[in-house]
Amino acid sequence: MSEIREPSAELKALDRLVGTWAVTGGAEGTVRYEWMPGRFFLSQHVELTQFGEPVNGLELIGNLRPFGEPAGADVVSRYYDSNGNTFDYVYELNGDKLTIWAGAKGSPAYYAGTFSSDGATMTGDWVYPGGGGYTSTMTRI
């Protein structure tokens, strides 16, 4: 008999992201989040202009489950873009606050954003080590 598997509660919490969002701030354009069948992975489709350059990307978000092993505790992602970049992230949603760590949890590079009370917007900041970063707002469309 096979083991019954369910997506983690931490991943299920990201359901608040599902839909299409207009992005303004340091990057401009749209992002769209949708569940893959089974709801073990959330995909993000990115169409942005950042630093004057267009960037299209795809991010897959979920718990790692290597062959024959249990699912990992953290909700992680890998992002692929039209400029040939691959970035890894760790997602953490506590209440209305979303943190996206670049690389490993606790990294000095991260995004910290807060959902509005109606869930229609999220505003936050991308923080980069050594300074820099930018404010970003997503509005559900």
MMTF fields as JSON, N, C-alpha, C and O atoms, coordinates in Angstrom:
{
  "mmtfVersion": "1.0.0",
  "mmtfProducer": "UNKNOWN",
  "numBonds": 563,
  "numAtoms": 564,
  "numGroups": 141,
  "numChains": 1,
  "numModels": 1,
  "chainsPerModel": [1],
  "groupsPerChain": [141],
  "chainIdList": ["A"],
  "bondAtomList": [4, 2, 8, 6, 12, 10, 16, 14, 20, 18, 24, 22, 28, 26, 32, 30, 36, 34, 40, 38, 44, 42, 48, 46, 52, 50, 56, 54, 60, 58, 64, 62, 68, 66, 72, 70, 76, 74, 80, 78, 84, 82, 88, 86, 92, 90, 96, 94, 100, 98, 104, 102, 108, 106, 112, 110, 116, 114, 120, 118, 124, 122, 128, 126, 132, 130, 136, 134, 140, 138, 144, 142, 148, 146, 152, 150, 156, 154, 160, 158, 164, 162, 168, 166, 172, 170, 176, 174, 180, 178, 184, 182, 188, 186, 192, 190, 196, 194, 200, 198, 204, 202, 208, 206, 212, 210, 216, 214, 220, 218, 224, 222, 228, 226, 232, 230, 236, 234, 240, 238, 244, 242, 248, 246, 252, 250, 256, 254, 260, 258, 264, 262, 268, 266, 272, 270, 276, 274, 280, 278, 284, 282, 288, 286, 292, 290, 296, 294, 300, 298, 304, 302, 308, 306, 312, 310, 316, 314, 320, 318, 324, 322, 328, 326, 332, 330, 336, 334, 340, 338, 344, 342, 348, 346, 352, 350, 356, 354, 360, 358, 364, 362, 368, 366, 372, 370, 376, 374, 380, 378, 384, 382, 388, 386, 392, 390, 396, 394, 400, 398, 404, 402, 408, 406, 412, 410, 416, 414, 420, 418, 424, 422, 428, 426, 432, 430, 436, 434, 440, 438, 444, 442, 448, 446, 452, 450, 456, 454, 460, 458, 464, 462, 468, 466, 472, 470, 476, 474, 480, 478, 484, 482, 488, 486, 492, 490, 496, 494, 500, 498, 504, 502, 508, 506, 512, 510, 516, 514, 520, 518, 524, 522, 528, 526, 532, 530, 536, 534, 540, 538, 544, 542, 548, 546, 552, 550, 556, 554, 560, 558],
  "bondOrderList": [1, 1, 1, 1, 1, 1, 1, 1, 1, 1, 1, 1, 1, 1, 1, 1, 1, 1, 1, 1, 1, 1, 1, 1, 1, 1, 1, 1, 1, 1, 1, 1, 1, 1, 1, 1, 1, 1, 1, 1, 1, 1, 1, 1, 1, 1, 1, 1, 1, 1, 1, 1, 1, 1, 1, 1, 1, 1, 1, 1, 1, 1, 1, 1, 1, 1, 1, 1, 1, 1, 1, 1, 1, 1, 1, 1, 1, 1, 1, 1, 1, 1, 1, 1, 1, 1, 1, 1, 1, 1, 1, 1, 1, 1, 1, 1, 1, 1, 1, 1, 1, 1, 1, 1, 1, 1, 1, 1, 1, 1, 1, 1, 1, 1, 1, 1, 1, 1, 1, 1, 1, 1, 1, 1, 1, 1, 1, 1, 1, 1, 1, 1, 1, 1, 1, 1, 1, 1, 1, 1],
  "groupList": [{"groupName": "MET", "atomNameList": ["N", "CA", "C", "O"], "elementList": ["N", "C", "C", "O"], "formalChargeList": [0, 0, 0, 0], "bondAtomList": [1, 0, 2, 1, 3, 2], "bondOrderList": [1, 1, 2], "singleLetterCode": "M", "chemCompType": "L-PEPTIDE LINKING"}, {"groupName": "SER", "atomNameList": ["N", "CA", "C", "O"], "elementList": ["N", "C", "C", "O"], "formalChargeList": [0, 0, 0, 0], "bondAtomList": [1, 0, 2, 1, 3, 2], "bondOrderList": [1, 1, 2], "singleLetterCode": "S", "chemCompType": "L-PEPTIDE LINKING"}, {"groupName": "GLU", "atomNameList": ["N", "CA", "C", "O"], "elementList": ["N", "C", "C", "O"], "formalChargeList": [0, 0, 0, 0], "bondAtomList": [1, 0, 2, 1, 3, 2], "bondOrderList": [1, 1, 2], "singleLetterCode": "E", "chemCompType": "L-PEPTIDE LINKING"}, {"groupName": "ILE", "atomNameList": ["N", "CA", "C", "O"], "elementList": ["N", "C", "C", "O"], "formalChargeList": [0, 0, 0, 0], "bondAtomList": [1, 0, 2, 1, 3, 2], "bondOrderList": [1, 1, 2], "singleLetterCode": "I", "chemCompType": "L-PEPTIDE LINKING"}, {"groupName": "ARG", "atomNameList": ["N", "CA", "C", "O"], "elementList": ["N", "C", "C", "O"], "formalChargeList": [0, 0, 0, 0], "bondAtomList": [1, 0, 2, 1, 3, 2], "bondOrderList": [1, 1, 2], "singleLetterCode": "R", "chemCompType": "L-PEPTIDE LINKING"}, {"groupName": "PRO", "atomNameList": ["N", "CA", "C", "O"], "elementList": ["N", "C", "C", "O"], "formalChargeList": [0, 0, 0, 0], "bondAtomList": [1, 0, 2, 1, 3, 2], "bondOrderList": [1, 1, 2], "singleLetterCode": "P", "chemCompType": "L-PEPTIDE LINKING"}, {"groupName": "ALA", "atomNameList": ["N", "CA", "C", "O"], "elementList": ["N", "C", "C", "O"], "formalChargeList": [0, 0, 0, 0], "bondAtomList": [1, 0, 2, 1, 3, 2], "bondOrderList": [1, 1, 2], "singleLetterCode": "A", "chemCompType": "L-PEPTIDE LINKING"}, {"groupName": "LEU", "atomNameList": ["N", "CA", "C", "O"], "elementList": ["N", "C", "C", "O"], "formalChargeList": [0, 0, 0, 0], "bondAtomList": [1, 0, 2, 1, 3, 2], "bondOrderList": [1, 1, 2], "singleLetterCode": "L", "chemCompType": "L-PEPTIDE LINKING"}, {"groupName": "LYS", "atomNameList": ["N", "CA", "C", "O"], "elementList": ["N", "C", "C", "O"], "formalChargeList": [0, 0, 0, 0], "bondAtomList": [1, 0, 2, 1, 3, 2], "bondOrderList": [1, 1, 2], "singleLetterCode": "K", "chemCompType": "L-PEPTIDE LINKING"}, {"groupName": "ASP", "atomNameList": ["N", "CA", "C", "O"], "elementList": ["N", "C", "C", "O"], "formalChargeList": [0, 0, 0, 0], "bondAtomList": [1, 0, 2, 1, 3, 2], "bondOrderList": [1, 1, 2], "singleLetterCode": "D", "chemCompType": "L-PEPTIDE LINKING"}, {"groupName": "VAL", "atomNameList": ["N", "CA", "C", "O"], "elementList": ["N", "C", "C", "O"], "formalChargeList": [0, 0, 0, 0], "bondAtomList": [1, 0, 2, 1, 3, 2], "bondOrderList": [1, 1, 2], "singleLetterCode": "V", "chemCompType": "L-PEPTIDE LINKING"}, {"groupName": "GLY", "atomNameList": ["N", "CA", "C", "O"], "elementList": ["N", "C", "C", "O"], "formalChargeList": [0, 0, 0, 0], "bondAtomList": [1, 0, 2, 1, 3, 2], "bondOrderList": [1, 1, 2], "singleLetterCode": "G", "chemCompType": "PEPTIDE LINKING"}, {"groupName": "THR", "atomNameList": ["N", "CA", "C", "O"], "elementList": ["N", "C", "C", "O"], "formalChargeList": [0, 0, 0, 0], "bondAtomList": [1, 0, 2, 1, 3, 2], "bondOrderList": [1, 1, 2], "singleLetterCode": "T", "chemCompType": "L-PEPTIDE LINKING"}, {"groupName": "TRP", "atomNameList": ["N", "CA", "C", "O"], "elementList": ["N", "C", "C", "O"], "formalChargeList": [0, 0, 0, 0], "bondAtomList": [1, 0, 2, 1, 3, 2], "bondOrderList": [1, 1, 2], "singleLetterCode": "W", "chemCompType": "L-PEPTIDE LINKING"}, {"groupName": "TYR", "atomNameList": ["N", "CA", "C", "O"], "elementList": ["N", "C", "C", "O"], "formalChargeList": [0, 0, 0, 0], "bondAtomList": [1, 0, 2, 1, 3, 2], "bondOrderList": [1, 1, 2], "singleLetterCode": "Y", "chemCompType": "L-PEPTIDE LINKING"}, {"groupName": "PHE", "atomNameList": ["N", "CA", "C", "O"], "elementList": ["N", "C", "C", "O"], "formalChargeList": [0, 0, 0, 0], "bondAtomList": [1, 0, 2, 1, 3, 2], "bondOrderList": [1, 1, 2], "singleLetterCode": "F", "chemCompType": "L-PEPTIDE LINKING"}, {"groupName": "GLN", "atomNameList": ["N", "CA", "C", "O"], "elementList": ["N", "C", "C", "O"], "formalChargeList": [0, 0, 0, 0], "bondAtomList": [1, 0, 2, 1, 3, 2], "bondOrderList": [1, 1, 2], "singleLetterCode": "Q", "chemCompType": "L-PEPTIDE LINKING"}, {"groupName": "HIS", "atomNameList": ["N", "CA", "C", "O"], "elementList": ["N", "C", "C", "O"], "formalChargeList": [0, 0, 0, 0], "bondAtomList": [1, 0, 2, 1, 3, 2], "bondOrderList": [1, 1, 2], "singleLetterCode": "H", "chemCompType": "L-PEPTIDE LINKING"}, {"groupName": "ASN", "atomNameList": ["N", "CA", "C", "O"], "elementList": ["N", "C", "C", "O"], "formalChargeList": [0, 0, 0, 0], "bondAtomList": [1, 0, 2, 1, 3, 2], "bondOrderList": [1, 1, 2], "singleLetterCode": "N", "chemCompType": "L-PEPTIDE LINKING"}],
  "groupTypeList": [0, 1, 2, 3, 4, 2, 5, 1, 6, 2, 7, 8, 6, 7, 9, 4, 7, 10, 11, 12, 13, 6, 10, 12, 11, 11, 6, 2, 11, 12, 10, 4, 14, 2, 13, 0, 5, 11, 4, 15, 15, 7, 1, 16, 17, 10, 2, 7, 12, 16, 15, 11, 2, 5, 10, 18, 11, 7, 2, 7, 3, 11, 18, 7, 4, 5, 15, 11, 2, 5, 6, 11, 6, 9, 10, 10, 1, 4, 14, 14, 9, 1, 18, 11, 18, 12, 15, 9, 14, 10, 14, 2, 7, 18, 11, 9, 8, 7, 12, 3, 13, 6, 11, 6, 8, 11, 1, 5, 6, 14, 14, 6, 11, 12, 15, 1, 1, 9, 11, 6, 12, 0, 12, 11, 9, 13, 10, 14, 5, 11, 11, 11, 11, 14, 12, 1, 12, 0, 12, 4, 3],
  "groupIdList": [1, 2, 3, 4, 5, 6, 7, 8, 9, 10, 11, 12, 13, 14, 15, 16, 17, 18, 19, 20, 21, 22, 23, 24, 25, 26, 27, 28, 29, 30, 31, 32, 33, 34, 35, 36, 37, 38, 39, 40, 41, 42, 43, 44, 45, 46, 47, 48, 49, 50, 51, 52, 53, 54, 55, 56, 57, 58, 59, 60, 61, 62, 63, 64, 65, 66, 67, 68, 69, 70, 71, 72, 73, 74, 75, 76, 77, 78, 79, 80, 81, 82, 83, 84, 85, 86, 87, 88, 89, 90, 91, 92, 93, 94, 95, 96, 97, 98, 99, 100, 101, 102, 103, 104, 105, 106, 107, 108, 109, 110, 111, 112, 113, 114, 115, 116, 117, 118, 119, 120, 121, 122, 123, 124, 125, 126, 127, 128, 129, 130, 131, 132, 133, 134, 135, 136, 137, 138, 139, 140, 141],
  "secStructList": [7, 7, 7, 7, 7, 7, 7, 7, 2, 2, 2, 2, 4, 4, 4, 4, 4, 7, 3, 3, 3, 3, 3, 3, 3, 1, 3, 3, 3, 3, 3, 3, 3, 3, 3, 7, 6, 6, 1, 1, 3, 3, 3, 3, 3, 3, 3, 3, 3, 3, 6, 6, 3, 3, 3, 3, 3, 3, 3, 3, 3, 3, 3, 7, 7, 7, 6, 6, 1, 7, 7, 7, 1, 1, 3, 3, 3, 3, 3, 3, 3, 6, 6, 1, 7, 3, 3, 3, 3, 3, 3, 3, 3, 3, 6, 6, 3, 3, 3, 3, 3, 3, 1, 1, 6, 6, 7, 1, 1, 3, 3, 3, 3, 3, 3, 7, 6, 6, 1, 1, 3, 3, 3, 3, 3, 3, 3, 7, 6, 6, 1, 7, 3, 3, 3, 3, 3, 3, 3, 3, 7],
  "xCoordList": [0.844, 0.0, 0.887, 1.829, 0.585, 1.42, 1.025, -0.113, 2.013, 1.826, 0.962, 1.165, 0.009, -0.811, 0.0, 0.489, 0.138, 0.934, 0.035, -0.902, 0.342, -0.366, 0.648, 1.711, 0.337, 1.227, 1.33, 0.389, 2.474, 2.68, 1.773, 1.362, 1.472, 0.67, 1.362, 0.701, 2.694, 3.453, 3.301, 3.222, 3.26, 3.05, 1.608, 1.364, 0.653, -0.764, -1.049, -1.917, -0.326, -0.53, -0.254, -0.794, 0.593, 0.93, -0.205, -0.063, -1.324, -2.498, -2.924, -3.558, -2.575, -2.911, -2.26, -2.713, -1.21, -0.522, -1.188, -0.942, -2.021, -2.591, -3.378, -4.205, -3.09, -3.736, -2.702, -1.516, -3.164, -2.292, -2.161, -3.143, -0.941, -0.614, 0.116, 0.975, -0.216, 0.552, 1.649, 1.383, 2.87, 4.022, 4.51, 4.683, 4.733, 5.297, 6.425, 6.509, 7.283, 8.423, 9.705, 9.831, 10.667, 11.955, 11.872, 12.802, 10.79, 10.498, 9.043, 8.203, 8.748, 7.397, 6.904, 7.667, 5.635, 5.053, 4.024, 3.275, 3.983, 3.014, 3.688, 4.675, 3.114, 3.468, 2.162, 1.144, 2.212, 1.031, 1.438, 2.396, 0.701, 0.935, -0.201, -1.368, 0.154, -0.873, -0.344, 0.856, -1.269, -0.911, -0.727, -1.481, 0.265, 0.364, -0.644, -0.996, -1.113, -2.007, -1.385, -0.183, -2.208, -1.753, -1.43, -1.394, -1.195, -0.938, 0.316, 0.409, 1.273, 2.552, 3.537, 4.543, 3.246, 4.128, 3.322, 2.311, 3.79, 3.201, 4.148, 5.351, 3.613, 4.473, 4.208, 3.081, 5.279, 5.164, 5.693, 6.809, 4.884, 5.261, 5.525, 4.653, 6.728, 7.193, 7.352, 7.983, 6.777, 6.971, 7.216, 6.271, 8.476, 8.838, 9.853, 10.498, 9.978, 11.09, 11.801, 11.185, 13.094, 13.876, 15.19, 15.876, 15.526, 16.737, 16.75, 17.803, 15.547, 15.423, 15.477, 15.406, 15.602, 15.714, 14.512, 14.075, 13.966, 12.877, 13.407, 14.509, 12.61, 12.969, 11.699, 10.704, 11.764, 10.685, 11.24, 12.39, 10.429, 10.938, 9.858, 8.662, 10.327, 9.46, 10.077, 11.267, 9.257, 9.711, 8.81, 7.59, 9.414, 8.657, 8.914, 10.061, 7.827, 7.878, 7.251, 6.148, 7.945, 7.395, 8.406, 9.478, 8.059, 8.982, 9.791, 9.223, 11.11, 11.938, 11.607, 11.396, 11.563, 11.346, 12.214, 11.728, 13.506, 14.388, 13.885, 13.198, 14.234, 13.789, 14.041, 15.162, 12.985, 13.097, 13.237, 13.477, 13.094, 13.251, 11.965, 11.124, 11.804, 10.635, 10.784, 11.88, 9.67, 9.69, 10.5, 10.468, 11.218, 11.974, 11.046, 9.895, 11.539, 10.724, 10.476, 9.39, 11.454, 11.318, 10.613, 10.742, 9.859, 9.279, 10.348, 10.706, 10.847, 11.955, 11.517, 10.462, 12.348, 12.035, 13.312, 14.4, 13.139, 14.187, 13.521, 12.449, 14.198, 13.721, 14.642, 15.863, 14.066, 14.795, 14.341, 13.141, 15.29, 14.829, 15.439, 16.339, 14.912, 15.283, 16.702, 17.2, 17.356, 18.749, 19.709, 20.916, 19.176, 20.015, 20.309, 21.119, 19.658, 19.887, 19.064, 17.964, 19.608, 18.856, 19.087, 20.228, 18.013, 18.092, 17.301, 16.243, 17.815, 17.125, 16.619, 17.284, 15.43, 14.806, 14.18, 13.938, 13.922, 13.14, 11.99, 12.212, 10.76, 9.551, 9.094, 9.129, 8.663, 8.129, 6.993, 7.207, 5.788, 4.625, 4.169, 3.767, 4.237, 3.761, 2.69, 2.985, 1.433, 0.339, 0.248, 0.069, 0.37, 0.307, 1.695, 1.807, 2.749, 4.116, 4.768, 4.9, 5.172, 5.873, 7.345, 7.689, 8.213, 9.651, 10.127, 9.795, 10.912, 11.512, 13.019, 13.566, 13.673, 15.121, 15.823, 15.457, 16.827, 17.639, 18.671, 19.458, 18.671, 19.593, 19.019, 18.038, 19.614, 19.194, 18.396, 18.529, 17.573, 16.818, 17.795, 18.807, 17.488, 18.369, 19.388, 20.198, 19.363, 20.291, 20.17, 19.092, 21.276, 21.2, 20.498, 20.216, 20.211, 19.434, 18.042, 17.9, 17.017, 15.659, 14.628, 14.933, 13.392, 12.225, 11.36, 11.127, 10.882, 9.937, 8.747, 8.88, 7.579, 6.378, 5.204, 5.194, 4.208, 3.009, 1.768, 1.62, 0.874, -0.409, -1.304, -1.268, -2.106, -3.133, -4.211, -4.275, -5.053, -6.081, -7.047, -7.574, -7.293, -8.197, -7.473, -8.111, -6.14, -5.367, -5.179, -4.669, -5.585, -5.527, -4.179, -3.882, -3.366, -2.043, -1.024, -1.368, 0.234, 1.344, 2.453, 2.844, 2.946, 4.018, 5.183, 5.001, 6.381, 7.558, 8.825, 8.8, 9.928, 11.238, 12.131, 12.168, 12.849, 13.953, 15.179, 15.507, 15.855, 17.023, 18.237, 18.227, 19.285, 20.518, 21.652, 21.715, 22.557, 23.691, 24.566, 24.775, 25.069, 25.918, 25.134, 25.719, 23.813, 22.977, 22.278, 22.511, 21.437, 20.672, 19.352, 18.908, 18.739, 17.405, 16.383, 16.739, 15.121, 14.066, 12.735, 12.558, 11.803, 10.441, 9.627, 9.793, 8.753, 7.919, 6.501, 6.289, 5.53, 4.13, 3.486, 3.66, 2.741, 1.949, 0.483, 0.052, -0.291, -1.727, -2.445, -2.161, -3.38, -4.125, -4.949, -5.635, -4.867, -5.659, -6.564, -7.313],
  "yCoordList": [-1.183, 0.0, 1.243, 1.338, 2.186, 3.386, 4.412, 4.465, 5.215, 6.254, 7.38, 7.792, 7.87, 8.994, 10.265, 10.524, 11.059, 12.284, 13.477, 13.437, 14.533, 15.795, 16.908, 16.806, 17.987, 19.142, 19.646, 19.503, 20.233, 20.739, 21.938, 22.648, 22.151, 23.307, 24.611, 25.578, 24.629, 25.828, 26.14, 27.305, 25.096, 25.3, 25.702, 26.621, 25.03, 25.355, 26.816, 27.43, 27.382, 28.778, 29.747, 30.853, 29.326, 30.196, 30.299, 30.982, 29.628, 29.728, 31.187, 31.541, 32.025, 33.459, 34.135, 35.196, 33.543, 34.129, 33.792, 34.47, 32.76, 32.286, 33.41, 34.08, 33.588, 34.626, 35.437, 35.107, 36.498, 37.383, 38.71, 39.26, 39.209, 40.422, 41.416, 41.025, 42.692, 43.769, 44.151, 44.361, 44.241, 44.553, 45.954, 46.293, 46.773, 48.107, 48.289, 47.574, 49.255, 49.511, 49.298, 49.774, 48.587, 48.344, 47.438, 47.404, 46.705, 45.89, 46.165, 46.345, 46.197, 46.519, 45.424, 44.916, 45.062, 44.069, 43.225, 43.72, 41.93, 41.027, 39.725, 39.284, 39.132, 37.779, 37.014, 37.581, 35.715, 34.863, 33.602, 32.928, 33.289, 32.075, 31.098, 31.486, 29.806, 28.781, 27.454, 27.184, 26.621, 25.299, 24.326, 24.351, 23.474, 22.321, 21.283, 21.308, 20.374, 19.327, 18.613, 18.348, 18.314, 17.692, 18.704, 18.365, 19.96, 21.086, 20.897, 21.467, 20.103, 19.968, 21.043, 21.279, 21.703, 22.745, 23.914, 23.745, 25.101, 26.349, 26.924, 27.027, 27.298, 27.902, 29.403, 29.866, 30.144, 31.583, 31.888, 31.505, 32.575, 32.993, 34.495, 35.27, 34.902, 36.271, 36.956, 36.415, 38.151, 39.02, 40.418, 41.167, 40.769, 42.032, 42.804, 42.253, 44.074, 44.897, 45.346, 45.935, 45.069, 45.425, 46.042, 45.494, 47.19, 47.917, 48.17, 48.128, 48.437, 48.752, 47.559, 47.731, 46.354, 45.145, 44.236, 44.036, 43.677, 42.712, 41.407, 40.967, 40.801, 39.489, 38.645, 39.057, 37.463, 36.487, 35.322, 34.927, 34.767, 33.675, 32.724, 32.994, 31.596, 30.571, 30.125, 29.813, 30.097, 29.645, 28.504, 28.579, 27.445, 26.325, 26.303, 26.286, 26.302, 26.463, 25.235, 24.837, 24.622, 23.471, 22.917, 23.488, 21.81, 21.121, 20.115, 19.353, 20.104, 19.116, 17.722, 17.526, 16.763, 15.373, 14.505, 13.936, 14.403, 13.547, 12.104, 11.676, 11.377, 9.992, 9.182, 9.128, 8.557, 7.672, 8.36, 7.692, 9.677, 10.423, 11.156, 11.38, 11.533, 12.331, 13.763, 14.203, 14.47, 15.865, 16.719, 16.501, 17.683, 18.623, 19.56, 19.749, 20.143, 21.013, 22.38, 22.937, 22.929, 24.274, 24.254, 23.304, 25.333, 25.55, 26.282, 27.418, 25.624, 26.163, 26.356, 25.876, 27.067, 27.249, 27.345, 27.586, 27.147, 27.454, 28.28, 27.948, 29.371, 30.325, 30.264, 30.225, 30.257, 30.229, 31.428, 31.681, 32.183, 33.329, 33.383, 32.617, 34.322, 34.477, 35.009, 35.055, 35.408, 35.846, 34.723, 34.945, 33.514, 32.364, 32.192, 31.344, 32.988, 32.886, 31.772, 31.465, 31.173, 30.275, 30.764, 30.927, 30.995, 31.462, 30.512, 30.023, 30.249, 29.424, 30.32, 31.278, 29.997, 30.773, 29.849, 28.672, 30.407, 29.743, 30.686, 31.857, 30.17, 30.948, 30.684, 29.548, 31.743, 31.612, 32.618, 33.825, 32.123, 32.987, 32.841, 31.762, 33.941, 33.991, 35.063, 36.254, 34.636, 35.604, 36.285, 35.62, 37.62, 38.383, 38.722, 39.412, 38.252, 38.606, 37.467, 36.348, 37.778, 36.829, 37.209, 38.35, 36.25, 36.434, 35.437, 34.253, 35.938, 35.088, 35.276, 36.314, 34.261, 34.306, 33.89, 32.881, 34.653, 34.271, 33.254, 33.531, 32.08, 31.024, 30.277, 29.548, 30.445, 29.715, 30.614, 31.838, 29.991, 30.706, 31.47, 30.92, 32.738, 33.565, 34.341, 35.075, 34.191, 34.891, 36.407, 36.907, 37.15, 38.615, 39.221, 40.42, 38.436, 38.884, 38.264, 37.043, 39.117, 38.602, 39.633, 40.809, 39.153, 40.005, 39.853, 38.738, 40.971, 40.942, 41.804, 43.015, 41.172, 41.88, 41.535, 40.51, 42.414, 42.228, 42.339, 43.286, 41.354, 41.394, 42.442, 42.628, 43.125, 44.022, 43.178, 41.969, 43.798, 43.054, 42.333, 41.28, 42.886, 42.221, 41.269, 40.641, 41.16, 40.25, 40.719, 39.967, 41.962, 42.459, 43.072, 43.251, 43.392, 43.946, 43.343, 42.848, 43.405, 43.057, 44.06, 44.253, 44.685, 45.665, 45.249, 44.825, 45.376, 45.009, 45.476, 46.24, 45.007, 45.426, 44.232, 43.266, 44.314, 43.409, 44.036, 45.188, 43.295, 43.779, 43.004, 41.774, 43.734, 43.104, 43.392, 44.488, 42.434, 42.677, 43.803, 43.91, 44.631, 45.739, 46.934, 47.859, 46.928, 48.043, 47.702, 46.651, 48.591, 48.367, 47.703, 47.647, 47.206, 46.639, 47.665, 48.745, 47.328, 48.236, 47.821, 46.691, 48.777, 48.519, 47.982, 48.424, 47.03, 46.423, 46.264, 45.88, 46.566, 46.368, 45.476, 45.69, 44.473, 43.619, 43.901, 43.925, 44.116, 44.362, 43.317, 43.146, 42.625, 41.568, 42.178, 43.183, 41.55, 42.041, 40.932, 41.134],
  "zCoordList": [0.0, 0.0, 0.0, 0.786, -0.876, -0.967, 0.099, 0.565, 0.454, 1.461, 0.88, -0.262, 1.658, 1.22, 1.437, 2.537, 0.366, 0.442, 0.213, -0.584, 0.927, 0.791, 0.737, 1.348, 0.007, 0.061, 1.503, 2.284, 1.849, 3.213, 3.495, 2.577, 4.764, 5.178, 4.763, 4.385, 4.838, 4.469, 2.988, 2.598, 2.161, 0.732, 0.455, -0.326, 1.082, 0.89, 1.221, 0.6, 2.196, 2.596, 1.449, 1.422, 0.493, -0.635, -1.657, -2.671, -1.396, -2.262, -2.432, -3.426, -1.464, -1.533, -2.73, -3.159, -3.273, -4.424, -5.759, -6.756, -5.791, -7.055, -7.73, -7.112, -9.011, -9.81, -10.555, -10.563, -11.178, -11.946, -11.21, -10.71, -11.152, -10.405, -11.297, -12.088, -11.178, -11.798, -10.812, -9.628, -11.299, -10.452, -10.792, -11.963, -9.755, -9.923, -8.915, -7.916, -9.195, -8.314, -9.086, -10.215, -8.497, -9.146, -10.349, -11.155, -10.496, -11.673, -12.035, -11.154, -13.339, -13.807, -14.743, -15.565, -14.619, -15.52, -14.813, -13.97, -15.159, -14.54, -14.124, -14.713, -13.087, -12.678, -12.487, -12.09, -12.779, -12.636, -11.895, -12.274, -10.832, -10.047, -10.309, -10.351, -10.489, -10.65, -10.123, -10.17, -9.616, -9.116, -10.256, -11.228, -10.146, -11.034, -10.524, -9.344, -11.383, -10.898, -9.688, -9.663, -8.706, -7.468, -6.377, -5.194, -6.786, -5.865, -5.002, -3.915, -5.477, -4.779, -5.22, -4.551, -6.359, -6.879, -7.398, -8.079, -7.061, -7.508, -8.553, -8.312, -9.713, -10.732, -10.783, -10.602, -11.033, -11.245, -12.651, -13.002, -13.437, -14.783, -14.725, -14.331, -15.116, -14.937, -16.289, -17.198, -16.416, -17.578, -17.035, -16.786, -16.853, -16.222, -17.055, -17.948, -16.748, -17.205, -15.938, -15.049, -15.856, -14.674, -15.144, -16.006, -14.563, -14.955, -16.462, -17.098, -17.036, -18.453, -19.386, -20.603, -18.848, -19.666, -19.457, -18.324, -20.558, -20.388, -19.813, -20.143, -18.956, -18.407, -18.296, -17.699, -18.883, -18.763, -17.982, -18.177, -17.095, -16.284, -15.832, -15.938, -15.32, -14.757, -13.442, -13.376, -12.393, -11.085, -10.646, -10.789, -10.111, -9.545, -8.05, -7.604, -7.278, -5.827, -5.179, -5.553, -4.201, -3.49, -2.503, -2.308, -1.889, -0.979, -1.789, -2.571, -1.612, -2.297, -1.778, -0.581, -2.689, -2.301, -3.201, -4.179, -2.869, -3.677, -3.671, -2.744, -4.703, -4.866, -3.597, -3.092, -3.095, -1.946, -0.602, 0.403, -0.555, 0.696, 1.045, 0.174, 2.313, 2.688, 2.167, 1.819, 2.123, 1.677, 2.647, 3.858, 2.107, 2.925, 3.678, 3.285, 4.753, 5.604, 4.972, 5.13, 4.265, 3.712, 2.363, 1.591, 2.093, 0.774, -0.031, 0.281, -1.063, -1.85, -3.298, -3.714, -4.054, -5.464, -6.276, -5.753, -7.567, -8.538, -9.623, -10.129, -9.962, -10.954, -12.167, -12.02, -13.354, -14.619, -15.437, -15.537, -16.035, -16.824, -18.214, -18.559, -19.001, -20.405, -20.587, -21.712, -19.509, -19.566, -19.178, -19.079, -18.956, -18.63, -17.155, -16.78, -16.303, -14.858, -14.237, -14.696, -13.189, -12.311, -10.89, -10.458, -10.178, -8.796, -7.909, -8.305, -6.703, -5.714, -4.592, -4.199, -4.081, -3.017, -1.982, -2.245, -0.79, 0.25, 0.595, 0.904, 0.542, 0.837, 2.258, 2.729, 2.946, 4.299, 4.465, 4.353, 4.732, 4.94, 6.387, 6.821, 7.12, 8.511, 8.595, 8.493, 8.784, 8.805, 7.448, 6.428, 7.433, 6.195, 5.658, 4.645, 6.315, 5.909, 5.128, 5.624, 3.897, 3.047, 2.997, 2.686, 3.304, 3.145, 2.104, 2.157, 1.154, 0.126, 0.266, -0.106, 0.805, 1.015, -0.271, -0.874, -0.702, -1.866, -1.406, -0.501, -2.023, -1.613, -0.433, -0.579, 0.737, 1.939, 2.88, 2.855, 3.7, 4.724, 5.618, 6.05, 5.892, 6.699, 5.886, 6.452, 4.559, 3.675, 3.848, 4.171, 3.634, 3.712, 2.491, 2.49, 1.464, 0.305, 0.413, 0.468, 0.444, 0.638, 0.222, 0.022, 0.098, -0.092, 1.15, 1.615, 1.687, 2.801, 2.403, 2.229, 2.259, 1.842, 2.724, 3.404, 2.701, 3.516, 2.643, 1.87, 2.777, 2.091, 2.743, 3.959, 1.927, 2.459, 3.127, 2.905, 3.937, 4.678, 3.742, 4.101, 2.539, 1.595, 0.634, -0.21, 0.759, -0.075, -1.51, -2.34, -1.822, -3.198, -3.565, -4.746, -2.568, -2.843, -1.875, -0.802, -2.292, -1.403, -1.703, -2.854, -0.655, -0.802, 0.077, 1.218, -0.474, 0.303, -0.363, -1.328, 0.166, -0.304, -0.593, 0.168, -1.706, -1.986, -1.35, -1.636, -0.496, 0.234, -0.254, -0.291, -0.629, -1.112, -0.149, 0.407, 0.067, 0.96, 0.408, -0.801, 1.308, 0.884, 0.364, -0.199, 0.547, 0.088, -1.214, -1.811, -1.628, -2.853, -2.55, -1.403, -3.594, -3.467, -3.917, -4.388, -3.772, -4.212, -3.599, -3.143, -3.604, -3.144, -4.323, -5.46, -4.035, -5.058, -4.531, -3.381, -5.394, -5.051, -6.106, -7.306, -5.645, -6.525, -6.256, -5.103, -7.328, -7.212, -8.052, -9.238, -7.414, -8.125, -9.262, -9.078, -10.444, -11.589, -12.095, -13.051]
}
